[in-house]
PDB file of C-alpha atoms in Angstrom:
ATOM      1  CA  UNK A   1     132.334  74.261 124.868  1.00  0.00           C
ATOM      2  CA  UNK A   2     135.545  72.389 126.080  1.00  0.00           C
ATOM      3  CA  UNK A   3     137.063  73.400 122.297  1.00  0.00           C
ATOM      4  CA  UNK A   4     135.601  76.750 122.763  1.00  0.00           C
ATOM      5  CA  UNK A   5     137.542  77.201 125.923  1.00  0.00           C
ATOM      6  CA  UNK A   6     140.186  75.372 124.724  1.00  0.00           C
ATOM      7  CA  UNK A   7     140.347  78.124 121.718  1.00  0.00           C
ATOM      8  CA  UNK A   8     140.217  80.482 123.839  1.00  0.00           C
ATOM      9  CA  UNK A   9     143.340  79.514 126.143  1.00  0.00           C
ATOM     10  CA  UNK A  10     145.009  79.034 122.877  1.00  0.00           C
ATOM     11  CA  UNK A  11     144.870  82.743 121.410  1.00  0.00           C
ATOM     12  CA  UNK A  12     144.533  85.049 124.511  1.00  0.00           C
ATOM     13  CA  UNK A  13     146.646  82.683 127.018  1.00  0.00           C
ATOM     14  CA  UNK A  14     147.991  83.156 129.423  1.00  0.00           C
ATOM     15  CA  UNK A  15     144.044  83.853 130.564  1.00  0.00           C
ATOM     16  CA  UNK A  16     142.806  84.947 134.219  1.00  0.00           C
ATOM     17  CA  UNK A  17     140.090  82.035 134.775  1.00  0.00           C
ATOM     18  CA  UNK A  18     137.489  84.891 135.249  1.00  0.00           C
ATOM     19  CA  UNK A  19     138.249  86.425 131.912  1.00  0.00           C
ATOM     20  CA  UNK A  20     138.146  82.978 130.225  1.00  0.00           C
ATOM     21  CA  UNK A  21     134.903  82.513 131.667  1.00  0.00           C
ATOM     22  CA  UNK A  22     133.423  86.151 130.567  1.00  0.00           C
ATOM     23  CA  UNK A  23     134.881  85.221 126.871  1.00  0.00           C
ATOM     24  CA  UNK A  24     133.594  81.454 126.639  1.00  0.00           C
ATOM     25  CA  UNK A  25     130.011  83.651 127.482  1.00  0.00           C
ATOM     26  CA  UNK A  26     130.876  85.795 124.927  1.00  0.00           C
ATOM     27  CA  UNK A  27     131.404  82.835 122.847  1.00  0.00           C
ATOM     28  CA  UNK A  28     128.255  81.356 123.684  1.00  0.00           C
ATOM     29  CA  UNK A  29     125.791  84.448 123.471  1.00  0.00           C
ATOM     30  CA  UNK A  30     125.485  84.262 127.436  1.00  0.00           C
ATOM     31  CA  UNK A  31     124.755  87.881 128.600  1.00  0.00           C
ATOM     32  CA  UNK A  32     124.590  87.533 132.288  1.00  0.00           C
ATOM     33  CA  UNK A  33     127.288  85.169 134.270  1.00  0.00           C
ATOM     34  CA  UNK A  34     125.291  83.551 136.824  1.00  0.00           C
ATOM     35  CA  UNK A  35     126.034  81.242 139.648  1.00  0.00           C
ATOM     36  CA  UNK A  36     124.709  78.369 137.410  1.00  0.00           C
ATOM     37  CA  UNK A  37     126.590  79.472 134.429  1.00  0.00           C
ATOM     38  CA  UNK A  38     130.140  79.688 136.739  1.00  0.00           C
ATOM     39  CA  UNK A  39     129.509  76.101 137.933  1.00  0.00           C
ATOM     40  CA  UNK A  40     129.054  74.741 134.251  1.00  0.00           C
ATOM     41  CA  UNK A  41     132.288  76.932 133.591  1.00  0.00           C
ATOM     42  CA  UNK A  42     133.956  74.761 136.378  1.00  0.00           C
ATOM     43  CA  UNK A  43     132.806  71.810 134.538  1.00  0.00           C
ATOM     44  CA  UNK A  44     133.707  72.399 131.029  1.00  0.00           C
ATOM     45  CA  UNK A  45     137.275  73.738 132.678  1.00  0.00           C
ATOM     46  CA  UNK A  46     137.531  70.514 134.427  1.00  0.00           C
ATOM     47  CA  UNK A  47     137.364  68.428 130.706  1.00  0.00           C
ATOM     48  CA  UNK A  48     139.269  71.338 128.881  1.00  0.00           C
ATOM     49  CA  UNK A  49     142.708  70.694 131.456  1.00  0.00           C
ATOM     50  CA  UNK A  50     142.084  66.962 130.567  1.00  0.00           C
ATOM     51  CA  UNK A  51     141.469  66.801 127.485  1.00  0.00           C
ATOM     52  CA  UNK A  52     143.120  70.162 125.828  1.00  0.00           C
ATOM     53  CA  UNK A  53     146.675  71.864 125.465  1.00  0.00           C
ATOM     54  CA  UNK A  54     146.250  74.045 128.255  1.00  0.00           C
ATOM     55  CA  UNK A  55     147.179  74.285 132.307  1.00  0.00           C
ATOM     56  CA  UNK A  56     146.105  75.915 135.305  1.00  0.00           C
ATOM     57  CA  UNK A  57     148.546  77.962 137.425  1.00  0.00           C
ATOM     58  CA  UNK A  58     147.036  79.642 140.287  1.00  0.00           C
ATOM     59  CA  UNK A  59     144.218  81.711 138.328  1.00  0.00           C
ATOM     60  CA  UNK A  60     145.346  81.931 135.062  1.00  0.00           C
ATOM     61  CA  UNK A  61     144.903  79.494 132.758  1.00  0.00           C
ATOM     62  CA  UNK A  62     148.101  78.563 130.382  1.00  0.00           C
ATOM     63  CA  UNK A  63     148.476  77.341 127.020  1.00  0.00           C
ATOM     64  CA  UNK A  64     150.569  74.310 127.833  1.00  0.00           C
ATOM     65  CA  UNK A  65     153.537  75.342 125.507  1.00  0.00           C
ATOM     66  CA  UNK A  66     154.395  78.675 127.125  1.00  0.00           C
ATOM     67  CA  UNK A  67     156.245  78.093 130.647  1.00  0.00           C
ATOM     68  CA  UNK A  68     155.945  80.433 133.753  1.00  0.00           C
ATOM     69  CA  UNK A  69     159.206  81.557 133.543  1.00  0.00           C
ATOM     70  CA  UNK A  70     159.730  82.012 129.500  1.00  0.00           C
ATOM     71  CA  UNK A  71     156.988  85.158 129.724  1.00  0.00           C
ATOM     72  CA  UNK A  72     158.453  87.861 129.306  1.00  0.00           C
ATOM     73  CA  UNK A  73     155.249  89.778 127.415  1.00  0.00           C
ATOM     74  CA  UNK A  74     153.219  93.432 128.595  1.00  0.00           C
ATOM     75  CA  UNK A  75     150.044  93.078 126.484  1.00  0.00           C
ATOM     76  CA  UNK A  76     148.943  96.312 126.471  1.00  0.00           C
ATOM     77  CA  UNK A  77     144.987  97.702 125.111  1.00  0.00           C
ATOM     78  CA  UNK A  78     145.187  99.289 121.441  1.00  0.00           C
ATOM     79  CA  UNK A  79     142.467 101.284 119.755  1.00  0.00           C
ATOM     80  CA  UNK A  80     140.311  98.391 119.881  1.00  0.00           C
ATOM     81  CA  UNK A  81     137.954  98.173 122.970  1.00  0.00           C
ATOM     82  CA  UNK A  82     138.262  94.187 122.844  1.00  0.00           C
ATOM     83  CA  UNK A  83     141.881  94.336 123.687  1.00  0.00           C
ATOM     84  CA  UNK A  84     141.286  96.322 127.242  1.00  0.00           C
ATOM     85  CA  UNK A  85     141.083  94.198 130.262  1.00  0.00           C
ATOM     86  CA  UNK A  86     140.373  94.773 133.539  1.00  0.00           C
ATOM     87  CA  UNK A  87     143.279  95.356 136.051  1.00  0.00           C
ATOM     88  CA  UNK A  88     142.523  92.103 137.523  1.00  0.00           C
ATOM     89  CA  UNK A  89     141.847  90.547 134.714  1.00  0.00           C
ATOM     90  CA  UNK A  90     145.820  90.295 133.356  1.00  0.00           C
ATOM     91  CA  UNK A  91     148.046  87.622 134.650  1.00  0.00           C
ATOM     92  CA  UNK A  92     149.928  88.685 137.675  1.00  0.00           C
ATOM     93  CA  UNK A  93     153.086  87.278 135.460  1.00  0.00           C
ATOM     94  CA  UNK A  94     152.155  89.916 133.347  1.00  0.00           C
ATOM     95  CA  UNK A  95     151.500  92.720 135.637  1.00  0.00           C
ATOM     96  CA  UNK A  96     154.694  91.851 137.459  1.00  0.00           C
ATOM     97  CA  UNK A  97     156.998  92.199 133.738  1.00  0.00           C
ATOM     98  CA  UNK A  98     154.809  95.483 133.791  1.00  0.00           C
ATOM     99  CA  UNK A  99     156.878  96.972 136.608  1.00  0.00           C
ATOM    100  CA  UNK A 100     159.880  94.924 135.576  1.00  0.00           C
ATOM    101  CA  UNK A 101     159.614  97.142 132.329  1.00  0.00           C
ATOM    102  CA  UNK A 102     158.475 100.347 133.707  1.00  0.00           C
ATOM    103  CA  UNK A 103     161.627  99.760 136.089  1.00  0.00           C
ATOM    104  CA  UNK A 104     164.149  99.197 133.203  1.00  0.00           C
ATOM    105  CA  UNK A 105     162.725 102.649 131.557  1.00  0.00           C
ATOM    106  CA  UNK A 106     162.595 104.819 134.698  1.00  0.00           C
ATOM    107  CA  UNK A 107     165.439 103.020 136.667  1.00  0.00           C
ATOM    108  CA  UNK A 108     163.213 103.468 140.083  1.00  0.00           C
ATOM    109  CA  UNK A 109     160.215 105.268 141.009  1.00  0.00           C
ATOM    110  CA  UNK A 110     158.340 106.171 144.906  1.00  0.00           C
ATOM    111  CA  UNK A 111     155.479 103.089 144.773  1.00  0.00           C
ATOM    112  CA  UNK A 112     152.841 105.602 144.051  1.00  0.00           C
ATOM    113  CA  UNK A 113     154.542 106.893 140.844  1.00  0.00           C
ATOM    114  CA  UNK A 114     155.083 103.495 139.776  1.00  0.00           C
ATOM    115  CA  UNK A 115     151.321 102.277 140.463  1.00  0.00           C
ATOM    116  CA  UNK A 116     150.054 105.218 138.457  1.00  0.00           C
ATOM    117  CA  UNK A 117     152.827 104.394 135.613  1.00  0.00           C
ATOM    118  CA  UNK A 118     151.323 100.621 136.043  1.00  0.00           C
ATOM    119  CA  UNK A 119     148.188 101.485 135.370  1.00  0.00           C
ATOM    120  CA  UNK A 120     148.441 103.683 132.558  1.00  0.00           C
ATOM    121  CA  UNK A 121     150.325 101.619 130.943  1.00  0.00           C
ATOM    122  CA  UNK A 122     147.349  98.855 130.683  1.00  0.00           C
ATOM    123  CA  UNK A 123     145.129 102.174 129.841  1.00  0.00           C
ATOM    124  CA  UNK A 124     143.889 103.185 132.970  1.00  0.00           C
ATOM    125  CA  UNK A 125     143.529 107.085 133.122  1.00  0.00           C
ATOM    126  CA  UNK A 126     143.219 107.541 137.191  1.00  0.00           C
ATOM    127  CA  UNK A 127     144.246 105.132 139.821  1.00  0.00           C
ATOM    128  CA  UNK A 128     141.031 104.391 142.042  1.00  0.00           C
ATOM    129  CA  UNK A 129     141.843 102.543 145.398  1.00  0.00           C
ATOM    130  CA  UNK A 130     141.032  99.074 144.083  1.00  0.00           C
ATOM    131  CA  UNK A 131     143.356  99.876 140.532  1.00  0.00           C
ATOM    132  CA  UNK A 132     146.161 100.910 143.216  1.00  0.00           C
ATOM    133  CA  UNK A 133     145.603  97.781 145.502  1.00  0.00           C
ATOM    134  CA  UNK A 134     146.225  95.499 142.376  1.00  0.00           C
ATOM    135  CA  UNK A 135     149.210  97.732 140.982  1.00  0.00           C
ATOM    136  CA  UNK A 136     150.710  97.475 144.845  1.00  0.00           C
ATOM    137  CA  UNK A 137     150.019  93.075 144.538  1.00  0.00           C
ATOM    138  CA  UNK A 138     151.341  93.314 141.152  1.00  0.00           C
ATOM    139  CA  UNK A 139     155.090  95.573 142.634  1.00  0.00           C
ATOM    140  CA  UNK A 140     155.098  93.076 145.851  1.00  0.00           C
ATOM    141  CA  UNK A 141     155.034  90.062 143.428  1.00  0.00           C
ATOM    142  CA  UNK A 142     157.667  91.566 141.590  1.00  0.00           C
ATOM    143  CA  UNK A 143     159.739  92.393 145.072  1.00  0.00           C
ATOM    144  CA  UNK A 144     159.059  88.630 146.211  1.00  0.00           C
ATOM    145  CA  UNK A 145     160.307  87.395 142.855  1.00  0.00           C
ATOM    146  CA  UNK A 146     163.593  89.111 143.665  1.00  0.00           C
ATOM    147  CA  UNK A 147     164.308  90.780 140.720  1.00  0.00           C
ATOM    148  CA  UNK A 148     162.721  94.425 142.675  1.00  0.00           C
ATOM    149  CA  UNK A 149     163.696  95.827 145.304  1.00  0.00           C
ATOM    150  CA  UNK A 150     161.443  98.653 147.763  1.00  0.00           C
ATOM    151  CA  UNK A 151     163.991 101.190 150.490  1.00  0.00           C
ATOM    152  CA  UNK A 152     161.801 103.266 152.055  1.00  0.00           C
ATOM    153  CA  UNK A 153     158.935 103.961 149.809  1.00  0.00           C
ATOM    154  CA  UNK A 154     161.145 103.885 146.536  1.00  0.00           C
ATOM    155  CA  UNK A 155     160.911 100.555 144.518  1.00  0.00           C
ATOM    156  CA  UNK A 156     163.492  99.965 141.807  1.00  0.00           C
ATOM    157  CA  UNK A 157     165.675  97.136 139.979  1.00  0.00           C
ATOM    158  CA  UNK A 158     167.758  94.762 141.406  1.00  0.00           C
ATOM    159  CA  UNK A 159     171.435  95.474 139.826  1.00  0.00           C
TER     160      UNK A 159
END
């Protein structure tokens, strides 16, 4: 299980912890997540950050090779249903080079623009209230990182 999750880490990395653990059930034929199967999770993460090439930053789980601040990637869903994720589910790094990309394109947008554009980009067709509270994390992180800037209700680039 510790290779298993260290496998994981390896290929889809960087991983939100709850998506790691929904894909090491996968892995193991586990159809419901349970409270006992989250604290064996905990467990087998424990031994996979000793004992594997992988890291834990906040929630997301890192293949130890790839730095913070060298991702630069927007993994976006393709044809294939495996490759969708839940909003939640992608790396706030990620979501915040989202809007750092949708920025570049569009040069600024209002926030609500720019949550929808968010959003459809990882292939969300309507923004429900708890899509729109993750886009609006994902455009503050990007704010607090500097590199974004929000006057009014209009959030664009940092020149």
């Amino acid at each position: 299980a510790v290779d298993a999750l260290g496998a994981i880490v390896k290929t889809e990395g960087p991983i939100v912890e709850e998506l790691a653990l929904r894909r090491l059930a996968e892995w193991f034929g586990v159809n419901r997540v349970t409270e006992r199967y989250r604290a064996r999770f905990a467990h087998i993460q424990h031994a996979a950050l000793a004992t594997q090439p992988i890291r834990l930053s906040h929630d997301t789980l890192w293949p130890s090779h790839v730095q913070e601040a060298d991702f630069t990637l927007v993994r976006v869903p393709s044809e294939d249903p495996a490759t969708r994720r839940d909003l939640e589910h992608i790396p706030l790094v990620e979501r915040v080079n989202a809007v750092l990309h949708i920025l570049q394109t569009q040069f600024g947008l209002p926030q609500d623009e720019l949550q929808r554009e968010l959003t459809k980009l990882f292939g969300f067709q309507r923004v429900t209230a708890r899509l729109a509270e993750v886009a609006a994390e994902s455009i503050d992180e990007a704010i607090k990182s500097g590199r974004v800037r929000r006057e009014n209700d209009y959030v664009s680039l940092v020149v």
